[in-house]
Amino acid sequence: MVRREVKIFIEEELHRQVRNLLKKIPSVLKVKYGIRSISDFYELAILLLIQSLEEELEKKVEEKQAA
């Protein structure tokens, strides 16, 4: 039960920190990246993470082929 409470606390704290971060981001950047809500921010973050991982994977594949 304690693990679940800790997990919930961490999720709530993360959500609170992201919400505070969004308040600090200039409006120009929000418009540029299409961030209208916290879910838009999460979606963009996930897409950028996936893109970064794909680029890293491609780089490793190229290194193996070159070797």
PDB file of C-alpha atoms in Angstrom:
ATOM      1  CA  MET A   1       0.000   0.000   0.000  1.00  0.00           C
ATOM      2  CA  VAL A   2       2.850   2.371   0.812  1.00  0.00           C
ATOM      3  CA  ARG A   3       4.394   1.905  -2.651  1.00  0.00           C
ATOM      4  CA  ARG A   4       1.118   2.932  -4.282  1.00  0.00           C
ATOM      5  CA  GLU A   5       0.902   6.056  -2.114  1.00  0.00           C
ATOM      6  CA  VAL A   6       4.479   6.975  -2.980  1.00  0.00           C
ATOM      7  CA  LYS A   7       3.776   6.438  -6.683  1.00  0.00           C
ATOM      8  CA  ILE A   8       0.699   8.660  -6.501  1.00  0.00           C
ATOM      9  CA  PHE A   9       2.679  11.326  -4.640  1.00  0.00           C
ATOM     10  CA  ILE A  10       5.434  11.266  -7.272  1.00  0.00           C
ATOM     11  CA  GLU A  11       2.912  11.499 -10.123  1.00  0.00           C
ATOM     12  CA  GLU A  12       1.123  14.416  -8.467  1.00  0.00           C
ATOM     13  CA  GLU A  13       4.396  16.207  -7.759  1.00  0.00           C
ATOM     14  CA  LEU A  14       5.593  15.675 -11.336  1.00  0.00           C
ATOM     15  CA  HIS A  15       2.285  17.000 -12.669  1.00  0.00           C
ATOM     16  CA  ARG A  16       2.553  20.040 -10.372  1.00  0.00           C
ATOM     17  CA  GLN A  17       6.119  20.749 -11.515  1.00  0.00           C
ATOM     18  CA  VAL A  18       5.181  20.461 -15.203  1.00  0.00           C
ATOM     19  CA  ARG A  19       2.226  22.795 -14.671  1.00  0.00           C
ATOM     20  CA  ASN A  20       4.550  25.345 -13.007  1.00  0.00           C
ATOM     21  CA  LEU A  21       7.035  24.961 -15.865  1.00  0.00           C
ATOM     22  CA  LEU A  22       4.293  25.635 -18.413  1.00  0.00           C
ATOM     23  CA  LYS A  23       3.424  28.865 -16.627  1.00  0.00           C
ATOM     24  CA  LYS A  24       7.032  30.027 -17.056  1.00  0.00           C
ATOM     25  CA  ILE A  25       7.352  29.145 -20.754  1.00  0.00           C
ATOM     26  CA  PRO A  26       6.939  32.254 -22.930  1.00  0.00           C
ATOM     27  CA  SER A  27       3.719  32.396 -24.930  1.00  0.00           C
ATOM     28  CA  VAL A  28       5.695  32.602 -28.171  1.00  0.00           C
ATOM     29  CA  LEU A  29       7.137  29.132 -27.573  1.00  0.00           C
ATOM     30  CA  LYS A  30       3.747  27.748 -26.583  1.00  0.00           C
ATOM     31  CA  VAL A  31       2.292  28.975 -29.867  1.00  0.00           C
ATOM     32  CA  LYS A  32       5.316  27.765 -31.861  1.00  0.00           C
ATOM     33  CA  TYR A  33       5.007  24.224 -30.497  1.00  0.00           C
ATOM     34  CA  GLY A  34       1.204  24.198 -30.271  1.00  0.00           C
ATOM     35  CA  ILE A  35       1.051  23.793 -26.510  1.00  0.00           C
ATOM     36  CA  ARG A  36      -2.393  24.785 -25.292  1.00  0.00           C
ATOM     37  CA  SER A  37      -2.638  22.496 -22.299  1.00  0.00           C
ATOM     38  CA  ILE A  38      -0.593  20.234 -20.097  1.00  0.00           C
ATOM     39  CA  SER A  39      -1.604  17.213 -22.194  1.00  0.00           C
ATOM     40  CA  ASP A  40      -0.218  18.919 -25.302  1.00  0.00           C
ATOM     41  CA  PHE A  41       3.056  19.357 -23.416  1.00  0.00           C
ATOM     42  CA  TYR A  42       3.151  15.677 -22.421  1.00  0.00           C
ATOM     43  CA  GLU A  43       2.356  14.625 -25.988  1.00  0.00           C
ATOM     44  CA  LEU A  44       5.132  16.818 -27.404  1.00  0.00           C
ATOM     45  CA  ALA A  45       7.599  15.542 -24.808  1.00  0.00           C
ATOM     46  CA  ILE A  46       6.818  11.924 -25.688  1.00  0.00           C
ATOM     47  CA  LEU A  47       7.120  12.590 -29.421  1.00  0.00           C
ATOM     48  CA  LEU A  48      10.478  14.320 -28.938  1.00  0.00           C
ATOM     49  CA  LEU A  49      11.692  11.446 -26.767  1.00  0.00           C
ATOM     50  CA  ILE A  50      10.702   8.902 -29.421  1.00  0.00           C
ATOM     51  CA  GLN A  51      12.388  10.976 -32.137  1.00  0.00           C
ATOM     52  CA  SER A  52      15.564  11.204 -30.074  1.00  0.00           C
ATOM     53  CA  LEU A  53      15.592   7.457 -29.423  1.00  0.00           C
ATOM     54  CA  GLU A  54      15.069   6.711 -33.125  1.00  0.00           C
ATOM     55  CA  GLU A  55      17.978   8.985 -34.067  1.00  0.00           C
ATOM     56  CA  GLU A  56      20.194   7.317 -31.478  1.00  0.00           C
ATOM     57  CA  LEU A  57      19.238   3.875 -32.764  1.00  0.00           C
ATOM     58  CA  GLU A  58      19.963   4.878 -36.368  1.00  0.00           C
ATOM     59  CA  LYS A  59      23.352   6.214 -35.286  1.00  0.00           C
ATOM     60  CA  LYS A  60      24.240   2.925 -33.578  1.00  0.00           C
ATOM     61  CA  VAL A  61      23.134   0.917 -36.617  1.00  0.00           C
ATOM     62  CA  GLU A  62      25.299   3.080 -38.887  1.00  0.00           C
ATOM     63  CA  GLU A  63      28.283   2.630 -36.554  1.00  0.00           C
ATOM     64  CA  LYS A  64      27.861  -1.158 -36.611  1.00  0.00           C
ATOM     65  CA  GLN A  65      27.588  -1.204 -40.398  1.00  0.00           C
ATOM     66  CA  ALA A  66      30.707   0.936 -40.724  1.00  0.00           C
ATOM     67  CA  ALA A  67      32.699  -1.379 -38.460  1.00  0.00           C
TER      68      ALA A  67
END
